[in-house]
mmCIF file with all atom_site columns, C-alpha atoms in Angstrom:
data_model
loop_
_atom_site.group_PDB
_atom_site.id
_atom_site.type_symbol
_atom_site.label_atom_id
_atom_site.label_alt_id
_atom_site.label_comp_id
_atom_site.label_asym_id
_atom_site.label_entity_id
_atom_site.label_seq_id
_atom_site.pdbx_PDB_ins_code
_atom_site.Cartn_x
_atom_site.Cartn_y
_atom_site.Cartn_z
_atom_site.occupancy
_atom_site.B_iso_or_equiv
_atom_site.pdbx_formal_charge
_atom_site.auth_seq_id
_atom_site.auth_comp_id
_atom_site.auth_asym_id
_atom_site.auth_atom_id
_atom_site.pdbx_PDB_model_num
ATOM 1   C CA . PRO A 1 1   ? 214.793 100.552 -60.166 1.00 80.00 ? 1   PRO A CA 1
ATOM 2   C CA . GLN A 1 2   ? 215.706 96.896  -59.396 1.00 87.00 ? 2   GLN A CA 1
ATOM 3   C CA . ALA A 1 3   ? 212.335 96.289  -57.757 1.00 88.00 ? 3   ALA A CA 1
ATOM 4   C CA . LYS A 1 4   ? 210.501 97.880  -60.698 1.00 88.00 ? 4   LYS A CA 1
ATOM 5   C CA . LEU A 1 5   ? 212.505 95.727  -63.103 1.00 92.00 ? 5   LEU A CA 1
ATOM 6   C CA . ILE A 1 6   ? 211.615 92.575  -61.137 1.00 93.00 ? 6   ILE A CA 1
ATOM 7   C CA . PHE A 1 7   ? 207.905 93.505  -61.165 1.00 92.00 ? 7   PHE A CA 1
ATOM 8   C CA . ALA A 1 8   ? 207.996 94.289  -64.910 1.00 92.00 ? 8   ALA A CA 1
ATOM 9   C CA . ILE A 1 9   ? 209.725 90.959  -65.675 1.00 94.00 ? 9   ILE A CA 1
ATOM 10  C CA . SER A 1 10  ? 207.207 89.121  -63.451 1.00 95.00 ? 10  SER A CA 1
ATOM 11  C CA . LEU A 1 11  ? 204.313 90.769  -65.293 1.00 94.00 ? 11  LEU A CA 1
ATOM 12  C CA . LEU A 1 12  ? 205.746 89.687  -68.639 1.00 94.00 ? 12  LEU A CA 1
ATOM 13  C CA . LEU A 1 13  ? 206.478 86.197  -67.295 1.00 95.00 ? 13  LEU A CA 1
ATOM 14  C CA . GLY A 1 14  ? 202.946 85.762  -65.873 1.00 94.00 ? 14  GLY A CA 1
ATOM 15  C CA . THR A 1 15  ? 201.337 86.949  -69.125 1.00 94.00 ? 15  THR A CA 1
ATOM 16  C CA . THR A 1 16  ? 203.594 84.699  -71.239 1.00 94.00 ? 16  THR A CA 1
ATOM 17  C CA . ILE A 1 17  ? 202.803 81.646  -69.067 1.00 95.00 ? 17  ILE A CA 1
ATOM 18  C CA . VAL A 1 18  ? 199.041 82.271  -69.399 1.00 94.00 ? 18  VAL A CA 1
ATOM 19  C CA . ILE A 1 19  ? 198.989 82.816  -73.162 1.00 91.00 ? 19  ILE A CA 1
ATOM 20  C CA . SER A 1 20  ? 201.346 79.957  -74.017 1.00 92.00 ? 20  SER A CA 1
ATOM 21  C CA . SER A 1 21  ? 200.164 77.088  -71.798 1.00 90.00 ? 21  SER A CA 1
ATOM 22  C CA . ASN A 1 22  ? 197.200 74.771  -72.242 1.00 89.00 ? 22  ASN A CA 1
ATOM 23  C CA . HIS A 1 23  ? 197.049 73.238  -68.753 1.00 91.00 ? 23  HIS A CA 1
ATOM 24  C CA . TRP A 1 24  ? 194.718 74.849  -66.225 1.00 93.00 ? 24  TRP A CA 1
ATOM 25  C CA . VAL A 1 25  ? 197.160 74.706  -63.300 1.00 93.00 ? 25  VAL A CA 1
ATOM 26  C CA . THR A 1 26  ? 199.936 76.520  -65.203 1.00 95.00 ? 26  THR A CA 1
ATOM 27  C CA . ILE A 1 27  ? 197.403 79.153  -66.336 1.00 94.00 ? 27  ILE A CA 1
ATOM 28  C CA . TRP A 1 28  ? 196.370 79.633  -62.704 1.00 94.00 ? 28  TRP A CA 1
ATOM 29  C CA . ALA A 1 29  ? 200.058 79.971  -61.705 1.00 95.00 ? 29  ALA A CA 1
ATOM 30  C CA . GLY A 1 30  ? 200.619 82.580  -64.456 1.00 95.00 ? 30  GLY A CA 1
ATOM 31  C CA . LEU A 1 31  ? 197.632 84.641  -63.266 1.00 95.00 ? 31  LEU A CA 1
ATOM 32  C CA . GLU A 1 32  ? 198.947 84.377  -59.699 1.00 94.00 ? 32  GLU A CA 1
ATOM 33  C CA . ILE A 1 33  ? 202.380 85.739  -60.730 1.00 95.00 ? 33  ILE A CA 1
ATOM 34  C CA . ASN A 1 34  ? 200.648 88.587  -62.581 1.00 94.00 ? 34  ASN A CA 1
ATOM 35  C CA . THR A 1 35  ? 198.616 89.612  -59.537 1.00 94.00 ? 35  THR A CA 1
ATOM 36  C CA . LEU A 1 36  ? 201.578 89.461  -57.163 1.00 93.00 ? 36  LEU A CA 1
ATOM 37  C CA . ALA A 1 37  ? 203.639 91.611  -59.558 1.00 93.00 ? 37  ALA A CA 1
ATOM 38  C CA . ILE A 1 38  ? 201.033 94.368  -59.946 1.00 93.00 ? 38  ILE A CA 1
ATOM 39  C CA . LEU A 1 39  ? 200.103 94.687  -56.229 1.00 94.00 ? 39  LEU A CA 1
ATOM 40  C CA . PRO A 1 40  ? 203.290 96.580  -55.161 1.00 92.00 ? 40  PRO A CA 1
ATOM 41  C CA . LEU A 1 41  ? 202.872 98.908  -58.164 1.00 91.00 ? 41  LEU A CA 1
ATOM 42  C CA . ILE A 1 42  ? 199.340 99.837  -57.034 1.00 92.00 ? 42  ILE A CA 1
ATOM 43  C CA . ALA A 1 43  ? 200.397 100.345 -53.396 1.00 91.00 ? 43  ALA A CA 1
ATOM 44  C CA . LYS A 1 44  ? 203.632 102.192 -54.310 1.00 87.00 ? 44  LYS A CA 1
ATOM 45  C CA . SER A 1 45  ? 202.493 105.712 -53.339 1.00 82.00 ? 45  SER A CA 1
ATOM 46  C CA . HIS A 1 46  ? 201.760 104.630 -49.696 1.00 83.00 ? 46  HIS A CA 1
ATOM 47  C CA . HIS A 1 47  ? 198.591 106.714 -49.769 1.00 88.00 ? 47  HIS A CA 1
ATOM 48  C CA . PRO A 1 48  ? 195.663 105.184 -47.801 1.00 90.00 ? 48  PRO A CA 1
ATOM 49  C CA . ARG A 1 49  ? 193.589 105.146 -51.010 1.00 92.00 ? 49  ARG A CA 1
ATOM 50  C CA . ALA A 1 50  ? 196.358 103.262 -52.861 1.00 93.00 ? 50  ALA A CA 1
ATOM 51  C CA . ILE A 1 51  ? 196.598 100.671 -50.061 1.00 94.00 ? 51  ILE A CA 1
ATOM 52  C CA . GLU A 1 52  ? 192.811 100.283 -50.140 1.00 95.00 ? 52  GLU A CA 1
ATOM 53  C CA . ALA A 1 53  ? 192.903 99.855  -53.933 1.00 95.00 ? 53  ALA A CA 1
ATOM 54  C CA . ALA A 1 54  ? 195.649 97.199  -53.647 1.00 95.00 ? 54  ALA A CA 1
ATOM 55  C CA . THR A 1 55  ? 193.624 95.312  -50.993 1.00 95.00 ? 55  THR A CA 1
ATOM 56  C CA . LYS A 1 56  ? 190.448 95.431  -53.118 1.00 95.00 ? 56  LYS A CA 1
ATOM 57  C CA . TYR A 1 57  ? 192.387 94.253  -56.162 1.00 95.00 ? 57  TYR A CA 1
ATOM 58  C CA . PHE A 1 58  ? 194.017 91.412  -54.237 1.00 96.00 ? 58  PHE A CA 1
ATOM 59  C CA . LEU A 1 59  ? 190.737 90.154  -52.756 1.00 95.00 ? 59  LEU A CA 1
ATOM 60  C CA . THR A 1 60  ? 188.809 90.172  -56.049 1.00 95.00 ? 60  THR A CA 1
ATOM 61  C CA . GLN A 1 61  ? 191.668 88.575  -57.990 1.00 94.00 ? 61  GLN A CA 1
ATOM 62  C CA . ALA A 1 62  ? 192.168 85.890  -55.335 1.00 94.00 ? 62  ALA A CA 1
ATOM 63  C CA . THR A 1 63  ? 188.443 85.090  -55.490 1.00 95.00 ? 63  THR A CA 1
ATOM 64  C CA . GLU A 1 64  ? 188.484 85.005  -59.289 1.00 94.00 ? 64  GLU A CA 1
ATOM 65  C CA . LYS A 1 65  ? 191.499 82.681  -59.440 1.00 94.00 ? 65  LYS A CA 1
ATOM 66  C CA . GLU A 1 66  ? 189.980 80.264  -56.935 1.00 94.00 ? 66  GLU A CA 1
ATOM 67  C CA . ILE A 1 67  ? 186.746 80.212  -58.983 1.00 95.00 ? 67  ILE A CA 1
ATOM 68  C CA . LEU A 1 68  ? 188.816 79.504  -62.125 1.00 95.00 ? 68  LEU A CA 1
ATOM 69  C CA . LEU A 1 69  ? 190.675 76.680  -60.374 1.00 94.00 ? 69  LEU A CA 1
ATOM 70  C CA . PHE A 1 70  ? 187.372 75.318  -59.048 1.00 95.00 ? 70  PHE A CA 1
ATOM 71  C CA . SER A 1 71  ? 185.961 75.334  -62.592 1.00 94.00 ? 71  SER A CA 1
ATOM 72  C CA . ALA A 1 72  ? 189.028 73.479  -63.938 1.00 93.00 ? 72  ALA A CA 1
ATOM 73  C CA . THR A 1 73  ? 188.876 70.945  -61.070 1.00 94.00 ? 73  THR A CA 1
ATOM 74  C CA . THR A 1 74  ? 185.146 70.350  -61.678 1.00 94.00 ? 74  THR A CA 1
ATOM 75  C CA . ASN A 1 75  ? 185.832 69.713  -65.351 1.00 92.00 ? 75  ASN A CA 1
ATOM 76  C CA . ALA A 1 76  ? 188.771 67.392  -64.502 1.00 93.00 ? 76  ALA A CA 1
ATOM 77  C CA . TRP A 1 77  ? 186.595 65.532  -61.964 1.00 93.00 ? 77  TRP A CA 1
ATOM 78  C CA . TYR A 1 78  ? 183.943 64.726  -64.576 1.00 91.00 ? 78  TYR A CA 1
ATOM 79  C CA . THR A 1 79  ? 186.029 64.365  -67.752 1.00 89.00 ? 79  THR A CA 1
ATOM 80  C CA . GLY A 1 80  ? 189.563 63.524  -66.526 1.00 87.00 ? 80  GLY A CA 1
ATOM 81  C CA . GLN A 1 81  ? 190.939 66.382  -68.681 1.00 86.00 ? 81  GLN A CA 1
ATOM 82  C CA . TRP A 1 82  ? 193.116 69.318  -67.524 1.00 90.00 ? 82  TRP A CA 1
ATOM 83  C CA . ASP A 1 83  ? 193.473 70.620  -71.078 1.00 90.00 ? 83  ASP A CA 1
ATOM 84  C CA . ILE A 1 84  ? 192.201 74.157  -71.632 1.00 87.00 ? 84  ILE A CA 1
ATOM 85  C CA . THR A 1 85  ? 190.445 73.239  -74.895 1.00 85.00 ? 85  THR A CA 1
ATOM 86  C CA . GLN A 1 86  ? 188.631 70.228  -73.391 1.00 85.00 ? 86  GLN A CA 1
ATOM 87  C CA . LEU A 1 87  ? 186.238 72.197  -71.202 1.00 86.00 ? 87  LEU A CA 1
ATOM 88  C CA . THR A 1 88  ? 183.023 70.266  -71.835 1.00 87.00 ? 88  THR A CA 1
ATOM 89  C CA . HIS A 1 89  ? 181.110 69.982  -68.556 1.00 89.00 ? 89  HIS A CA 1
ATOM 90  C CA . PRO A 1 90  ? 178.251 72.579  -68.437 1.00 91.00 ? 90  PRO A CA 1
ATOM 91  C CA . THR A 1 91  ? 178.747 73.431  -64.735 1.00 92.00 ? 91  THR A CA 1
ATOM 92  C CA . ALA A 1 92  ? 182.481 73.995  -65.264 1.00 92.00 ? 92  ALA A CA 1
ATOM 93  C CA . CYS A 1 93  ? 181.709 76.221  -68.296 1.00 92.00 ? 93  CYS A CA 1
ATOM 94  C CA . LEU A 1 94  ? 179.269 78.298  -66.243 1.00 92.00 ? 94  LEU A CA 1
ATOM 95  C CA . ILE A 1 95  ? 181.769 78.748  -63.379 1.00 93.00 ? 95  ILE A CA 1
ATOM 96  C CA . LEU A 1 96  ? 184.579 79.656  -65.802 1.00 92.00 ? 96  LEU A CA 1
ATOM 97  C CA . THR A 1 97  ? 182.382 82.292  -67.493 1.00 92.00 ? 97  THR A CA 1
ATOM 98  C CA . SER A 1 98  ? 181.864 83.947  -64.081 1.00 93.00 ? 98  SER A CA 1
ATOM 99  C CA . ALA A 1 99  ? 185.589 83.724  -63.249 1.00 93.00 ? 99  ALA A CA 1
ATOM 100 C CA . LEU A 1 100 ? 186.657 85.381  -66.518 1.00 93.00 ? 100 LEU A CA 1
ATOM 101 C CA . ALA A 1 101 ? 183.963 88.074  -66.113 1.00 93.00 ? 101 ALA A CA 1
ATOM 102 C CA . MET A 1 102 ? 185.331 88.893  -62.651 1.00 93.00 ? 102 MET A CA 1
ATOM 103 C CA . LYS A 1 103 ? 188.907 88.969  -63.936 1.00 93.00 ? 103 LYS A CA 1
ATOM 104 C CA . LEU A 1 104 ? 188.022 91.297  -66.821 1.00 93.00 ? 104 LEU A CA 1
ATOM 105 C CA . GLY A 1 105 ? 185.697 93.506  -64.785 1.00 91.00 ? 105 GLY A CA 1
ATOM 106 C CA . LEU A 1 106 ? 182.471 92.734  -66.651 1.00 92.00 ? 106 LEU A CA 1
ATOM 107 C CA . ALA A 1 107 ? 179.189 93.755  -64.995 1.00 86.00 ? 107 ALA A CA 1
ATOM 108 C CA . PRO A 1 108 ? 177.907 92.655  -62.484 1.00 88.00 ? 108 PRO A CA 1
ATOM 109 C CA . PHE A 1 109 ? 181.507 91.903  -61.309 1.00 90.00 ? 109 PHE A CA 1
ATOM 110 C CA . HIS A 1 110 ? 182.745 95.368  -62.339 1.00 90.00 ? 110 HIS A CA 1
ATOM 111 C CA . PHE A 1 111 ? 182.576 96.977  -58.856 1.00 90.00 ? 111 PHE A CA 1
ATOM 112 C CA . TRP A 1 112 ? 186.322 96.621  -58.117 1.00 93.00 ? 112 TRP A CA 1
ATOM 113 C CA . PHE A 1 113 ? 187.682 98.159  -61.310 1.00 95.00 ? 113 PHE A CA 1
ATOM 114 C CA . PRO A 1 114 ? 186.805 101.903 -60.965 1.00 94.00 ? 114 PRO A CA 1
ATOM 115 C CA . GLU A 1 115 ? 187.843 101.849 -57.278 1.00 93.00 ? 115 GLU A CA 1
ATOM 116 C CA . VAL A 1 116 ? 191.214 100.231 -58.000 1.00 95.00 ? 116 VAL A CA 1
ATOM 117 C CA . LEU A 1 117 ? 191.922 102.590 -60.915 1.00 94.00 ? 117 LEU A CA 1
ATOM 118 C CA . GLN A 1 118 ? 191.016 105.603 -58.777 1.00 93.00 ? 118 GLN A CA 1
ATOM 119 C CA . GLY A 1 119 ? 193.574 104.570 -56.117 1.00 92.00 ? 119 GLY A CA 1
ATOM 120 C CA . SER A 1 120 ? 196.396 103.913 -58.605 1.00 92.00 ? 120 SER A CA 1
ATOM 121 C CA . SER A 1 121 ? 198.765 106.264 -60.395 1.00 92.00 ? 121 SER A CA 1
ATOM 122 C CA . LEU A 1 122 ? 198.100 106.940 -64.091 1.00 92.00 ? 122 LEU A CA 1
ATOM 123 C CA . THR A 1 123 ? 200.931 104.608 -65.198 1.00 92.00 ? 123 THR A CA 1
ATOM 124 C CA . THR A 1 124 ? 199.646 101.724 -63.035 1.00 93.00 ? 124 THR A CA 1
ATOM 125 C CA . ALA A 1 125 ? 196.092 102.440 -64.206 1.00 94.00 ? 125 ALA A CA 1
ATOM 126 C CA . LEU A 1 126 ? 197.354 102.114 -67.794 1.00 95.00 ? 126 LEU A CA 1
ATOM 127 C CA . ILE A 1 127 ? 198.904 98.694  -67.018 1.00 94.00 ? 127 ILE A CA 1
ATOM 128 C CA . LEU A 1 128 ? 195.682 97.575  -65.296 1.00 94.00 ? 128 LEU A CA 1
ATOM 129 C CA . SER A 1 129 ? 193.535 98.711  -68.238 1.00 94.00 ? 129 SER A CA 1
ATOM 130 C CA . THR A 1 130 ? 195.625 97.173  -71.020 1.00 94.00 ? 130 THR A CA 1
ATOM 131 C CA . ALA A 1 131 ? 198.372 94.655  -70.124 1.00 92.00 ? 131 ALA A CA 1
ATOM 132 C CA . MET A 1 132 ? 196.419 93.029  -67.268 1.00 93.00 ? 132 MET A CA 1
ATOM 133 C CA . LYS A 1 133 ? 193.419 92.506  -69.571 1.00 93.00 ? 133 LYS A CA 1
ATOM 134 C CA . PHE A 1 134 ? 195.489 90.587  -72.114 1.00 93.00 ? 134 PHE A CA 1
ATOM 135 C CA . PRO A 1 135 ? 195.765 87.183  -70.295 1.00 94.00 ? 135 PRO A CA 1
ATOM 136 C CA . PRO A 1 136 ? 192.018 86.882  -69.454 1.00 93.00 ? 136 PRO A CA 1
ATOM 137 C CA . MET A 1 137 ? 191.157 88.124  -72.960 1.00 93.00 ? 137 MET A CA 1
ATOM 138 C CA . THR A 1 138 ? 193.336 85.336  -74.422 1.00 92.00 ? 138 THR A CA 1
ATOM 139 C CA . LEU A 1 139 ? 191.586 82.793  -72.193 1.00 92.00 ? 139 LEU A CA 1
ATOM 140 C CA . LEU A 1 140 ? 188.214 84.165  -73.298 1.00 92.00 ? 140 LEU A CA 1
ATOM 141 C CA . LEU A 1 141 ? 189.155 83.782  -76.977 1.00 92.00 ? 141 LEU A CA 1
ATOM 142 C CA . ILE A 1 142 ? 190.508 80.224  -76.545 1.00 91.00 ? 142 ILE A CA 1
ATOM 143 C CA . THR A 1 143 ? 187.608 78.961  -74.430 1.00 91.00 ? 143 THR A CA 1
ATOM 144 C CA . SER A 1 144 ? 184.855 80.944  -76.234 1.00 90.00 ? 144 SER A CA 1
ATOM 145 C CA . PRO A 1 145 ? 183.271 77.830  -77.858 1.00 88.00 ? 145 PRO A CA 1
ATOM 146 C CA . SER A 1 146 ? 182.856 76.253  -74.387 1.00 86.00 ? 146 SER A CA 1
ATOM 147 C CA . LEU A 1 147 ? 181.507 79.279  -72.513 1.00 87.00 ? 147 LEU A CA 1
ATOM 148 C CA . ASN A 1 148 ? 177.835 79.806  -71.702 1.00 84.00 ? 148 ASN A CA 1
ATOM 149 C CA . PRO A 1 149 ? 176.573 82.124  -74.507 1.00 86.00 ? 149 PRO A CA 1
ATOM 150 C CA . THR A 1 150 ? 173.400 83.278  -72.690 1.00 89.00 ? 150 THR A CA 1
ATOM 151 C CA . LEU A 1 151 ? 175.281 84.311  -69.532 1.00 89.00 ? 151 LEU A CA 1
ATOM 152 C CA . LEU A 1 152 ? 178.071 85.889  -71.582 1.00 91.00 ? 152 LEU A CA 1
ATOM 153 C CA . THR A 1 153 ? 175.691 87.968  -73.726 1.00 92.00 ? 153 THR A CA 1
ATOM 154 C CA . SER A 1 154 ? 173.624 89.069  -70.693 1.00 94.00 ? 154 SER A CA 1
ATOM 155 C CA . MET A 1 155 ? 176.758 90.246  -68.857 1.00 93.00 ? 155 MET A CA 1
ATOM 156 C CA . ALA A 1 156 ? 178.053 91.944  -72.019 1.00 94.00 ? 156 ALA A CA 1
ATOM 157 C CA . ILE A 1 157 ? 174.834 93.948  -72.585 1.00 95.00 ? 157 ILE A CA 1
ATOM 158 C CA . LEU A 1 158 ? 174.758 94.907  -68.897 1.00 95.00 ? 158 LEU A CA 1
ATOM 159 C CA . SER A 1 159 ? 178.423 96.025  -69.100 1.00 95.00 ? 159 SER A CA 1
ATOM 160 C CA . ALA A 1 160 ? 177.881 98.126  -72.212 1.00 94.00 ? 160 ALA A CA 1
ATOM 161 C CA . ALA A 1 161 ? 174.853 99.823  -70.590 1.00 94.00 ? 161 ALA A CA 1
ATOM 162 C CA . LEU A 1 162 ? 176.396 100.309 -67.136 1.00 93.00 ? 162 LEU A CA 1
ATOM 163 C CA . GLY A 1 163 ? 179.707 101.543 -68.514 1.00 92.00 ? 163 GLY A CA 1
ATOM 164 C CA . GLY A 1 164 ? 177.915 104.218 -70.528 1.00 90.00 ? 164 GLY A CA 1
ATOM 165 C CA . TRP A 1 165 ? 175.521 105.337 -67.787 1.00 93.00 ? 165 TRP A CA 1
ATOM 166 C CA . MET A 1 166 ? 177.854 105.343 -64.804 1.00 91.00 ? 166 MET A CA 1
ATOM 167 C CA . GLY A 1 167 ? 180.581 107.229 -66.630 1.00 88.00 ? 167 GLY A CA 1
ATOM 168 C CA . LEU A 1 168 ? 178.216 110.172 -67.161 1.00 90.00 ? 168 LEU A CA 1
ATOM 169 C CA . ASN A 1 169 ? 178.236 111.708 -63.677 1.00 85.00 ? 169 ASN A CA 1
ATOM 170 C CA . GLN A 1 170 ? 181.940 111.249 -62.855 1.00 89.00 ? 170 GLN A CA 1
ATOM 171 C CA . THR A 1 171 ? 184.443 114.068 -62.338 1.00 89.00 ? 171 THR A CA 1
ATOM 172 C CA . GLN A 1 172 ? 187.491 111.839 -61.799 1.00 91.00 ? 172 GLN A CA 1
ATOM 173 C CA . ILE A 1 173 ? 189.164 111.047 -65.121 1.00 92.00 ? 173 ILE A CA 1
ATOM 174 C CA . ARG A 1 174 ? 190.432 107.622 -64.020 1.00 92.00 ? 174 ARG A CA 1
ATOM 175 C CA . LYS A 1 175 ? 186.891 106.578 -63.064 1.00 94.00 ? 175 LYS A CA 1
ATOM 176 C CA . ILE A 1 176 ? 185.545 107.788 -66.423 1.00 94.00 ? 176 ILE A CA 1
ATOM 177 C CA . LEU A 1 177 ? 188.232 105.700 -68.162 1.00 94.00 ? 177 LEU A CA 1
ATOM 178 C CA . ALA A 1 178 ? 187.396 102.703 -65.953 1.00 95.00 ? 178 ALA A CA 1
ATOM 179 C CA . PHE A 1 179 ? 183.717 102.847 -66.956 1.00 95.00 ? 179 PHE A CA 1
ATOM 180 C CA . SER A 1 180 ? 184.772 103.362 -70.575 1.00 94.00 ? 180 SER A CA 1
ATOM 181 C CA . SER A 1 181 ? 186.846 100.171 -70.272 1.00 95.00 ? 181 SER A CA 1
ATOM 182 C CA . ILE A 1 182 ? 183.864 98.239  -68.823 1.00 95.00 ? 182 ILE A CA 1
ATOM 183 C CA . SER A 1 183 ? 181.703 99.439  -71.727 1.00 95.00 ? 183 SER A CA 1
ATOM 184 C CA . HIS A 1 184 ? 184.331 98.476  -74.338 1.00 94.00 ? 184 HIS A CA 1
ATOM 185 C CA . LEU A 1 185 ? 184.666 95.017  -72.785 1.00 94.00 ? 185 LEU A CA 1
ATOM 186 C CA . GLY A 1 186 ? 180.906 94.605  -73.025 1.00 94.00 ? 186 GLY A CA 1
ATOM 187 C CA . TRP A 1 187 ? 181.068 95.100  -76.780 1.00 93.00 ? 187 TRP A CA 1
ATOM 188 C CA . MET A 1 188 ? 184.065 92.772  -77.139 1.00 93.00 ? 188 MET A CA 1
ATOM 189 C CA . VAL A 1 189 ? 182.353 89.996  -75.192 1.00 93.00 ? 189 VAL A CA 1
ATOM 190 C CA . ILE A 1 190 ? 179.159 90.271  -77.288 1.00 92.00 ? 190 ILE A CA 1
ATOM 191 C CA . ILE A 1 191 ? 181.228 89.612  -80.433 1.00 91.00 ? 191 ILE A CA 1
ATOM 192 C CA . VAL A 1 192 ? 183.381 86.797  -78.967 1.00 91.00 ? 192 VAL A CA 1
ATOM 193 C CA . SER A 1 193 ? 180.798 84.002  -79.446 1.00 85.00 ? 193 SER A CA 1
ATOM 194 C CA . TYR A 1 194 ? 180.411 84.822  -83.142 1.00 88.00 ? 194 TYR A CA 1
ATOM 195 C CA . ASN A 1 195 ? 183.794 86.110  -84.321 1.00 90.00 ? 195 ASN A CA 1
ATOM 196 C CA . PRO A 1 196 ? 186.805 85.849  -81.953 1.00 90.00 ? 196 PRO A CA 1
ATOM 197 C CA . LYS A 1 197 ? 189.184 87.495  -84.461 1.00 92.00 ? 197 LYS A CA 1
ATOM 198 C CA . LEU A 1 198 ? 187.003 90.596  -84.535 1.00 94.00 ? 198 LEU A CA 1
ATOM 199 C CA . THR A 1 199 ? 187.112 90.707  -80.727 1.00 94.00 ? 199 THR A CA 1
ATOM 200 C CA . LEU A 1 200 ? 190.909 90.585  -80.853 1.00 94.00 ? 200 LEU A CA 1
ATOM 201 C CA . LEU A 1 201 ? 190.976 93.468  -83.355 1.00 95.00 ? 201 LEU A CA 1
ATOM 202 C CA . ASN A 1 202 ? 188.604 95.428  -81.077 1.00 95.00 ? 202 ASN A CA 1
ATOM 203 C CA . PHE A 1 203 ? 190.888 94.729  -78.109 1.00 95.00 ? 203 PHE A CA 1
ATOM 204 C CA . TYR A 1 204 ? 193.974 95.954  -79.964 1.00 95.00 ? 204 TYR A CA 1
ATOM 205 C CA . LEU A 1 205 ? 192.180 99.183  -80.944 1.00 96.00 ? 205 LEU A CA 1
ATOM 206 C CA . TYR A 1 206 ? 190.954 99.633  -77.361 1.00 96.00 ? 206 TYR A CA 1
ATOM 207 C CA . ALA A 1 207 ? 194.496 99.098  -75.983 1.00 96.00 ? 207 ALA A CA 1
ATOM 208 C CA . LEU A 1 208 ? 195.913 101.604 -78.483 1.00 97.00 ? 208 LEU A CA 1
ATOM 209 C CA . MET A 1 209 ? 193.323 104.293 -77.631 1.00 96.00 ? 209 MET A CA 1
ATOM 210 C CA . THR A 1 210 ? 193.602 103.745 -73.865 1.00 95.00 ? 210 THR A CA 1
ATOM 211 C CA . THR A 1 211 ? 197.421 103.908 -73.968 1.00 96.00 ? 211 THR A CA 1
ATOM 212 C CA . THR A 1 212 ? 197.273 107.187 -75.914 1.00 96.00 ? 212 THR A CA 1
ATOM 213 C CA . VAL A 1 213 ? 194.798 108.755 -73.464 1.00 94.00 ? 213 VAL A CA 1
ATOM 214 C CA . PHE A 1 214 ? 196.667 107.642 -70.319 1.00 94.00 ? 214 PHE A CA 1
ATOM 215 C CA . LEU A 1 215 ? 200.083 108.737 -71.613 1.00 95.00 ? 215 LEU A CA 1
ATOM 216 C CA . THR A 1 216 ? 198.688 112.145 -72.625 1.00 92.00 ? 216 THR A CA 1
ATOM 217 C CA . LEU A 1 217 ? 197.074 112.599 -69.189 1.00 92.00 ? 217 LEU A CA 1
ATOM 218 C CA . ASN A 1 218 ? 200.329 111.531 -67.558 1.00 92.00 ? 218 ASN A CA 1
ATOM 219 C CA . VAL A 1 219 ? 202.279 114.199 -69.456 1.00 91.00 ? 219 VAL A CA 1
ATOM 220 C CA . ILE A 1 220 ? 199.856 116.991 -68.471 1.00 89.00 ? 220 ILE A CA 1
ATOM 221 C CA . LYS A 1 221 ? 199.520 115.606 -64.891 1.00 86.00 ? 221 LYS A CA 1
ATOM 222 C CA . THR A 1 222 ? 195.714 115.516 -64.982 1.00 86.00 ? 222 THR A CA 1
ATOM 223 C CA . SER A 1 223 ? 193.438 113.447 -62.756 1.00 83.00 ? 223 SER A CA 1
ATOM 224 C CA . LYS A 1 224 ? 190.222 115.542 -62.585 1.00 88.00 ? 224 LYS A CA 1
ATOM 225 C CA . LEU A 1 225 ? 187.963 117.097 -65.212 1.00 87.00 ? 225 LEU A CA 1
ATOM 226 C CA . SER A 1 226 ? 188.385 120.528 -63.589 1.00 85.00 ? 226 SER A CA 1
ATOM 227 C CA . THR A 1 227 ? 192.170 120.326 -64.152 1.00 85.00 ? 227 THR A CA 1
ATOM 228 C CA . LEU A 1 228 ? 191.555 119.347 -67.768 1.00 83.00 ? 228 LEU A CA 1
ATOM 229 C CA . MET A 1 229 ? 189.565 122.558 -68.309 1.00 82.00 ? 229 MET A CA 1
ATOM 230 C CA . THR A 1 230 ? 192.614 124.726 -67.443 1.00 82.00 ? 230 THR A CA 1
ATOM 231 C CA . THR A 1 231 ? 195.258 122.560 -69.142 1.00 79.00 ? 231 THR A CA 1
ATOM 232 C CA . TRP A 1 232 ? 195.544 124.835 -72.151 1.00 78.00 ? 232 TRP A CA 1
ATOM 233 C CA . THR A 1 233 ? 196.506 127.894 -70.068 1.00 73.00 ? 233 THR A CA 1
#
């Protein structure tokens, strides 16, 4: 219980640091705390698949955070600004768009998300699908005027298409929900350039629906479609 409490507090702390600071280094530190807090929760069951999921999550998140830091450093090198709202250099904007796409699990950087969700428990999968998406979503909303619209829209359309198609032939419920999440994010990211408030509303609705589904599945102890067929009996 103490360890779980520490991880929960760290998750809240990391998220709070990210959404309340406007300096790139503190945002990077907040994301780092978040990742370190969720890793033990993914690997908790000591199953080989859970360990593999934790390793995949760690590697992709480490890569994404270094790309984000590289983007901030590039911008600081050319403009002398570490402020989150002063992202003006085109190269830095392009790199940041890729970093946020990897963090959120947008196509073509979506490959890690279904695998990690499949190796986690339903409760951890819920945290990964909702709470862990909140900090990068906040960053996306704040930096949306600076991001590369062409790249963002291309990735969003690809995500919406891939999420729909790849979810069709799955039998594992967590994978279906992972592809559903990728698809939802695609739609959110398409809107973000034009109306950030609408994206936020979409995100809240998505979080509400996902939480409901995961908690229901957790109560009936379901992880495969075949189990769902016999739930009623």
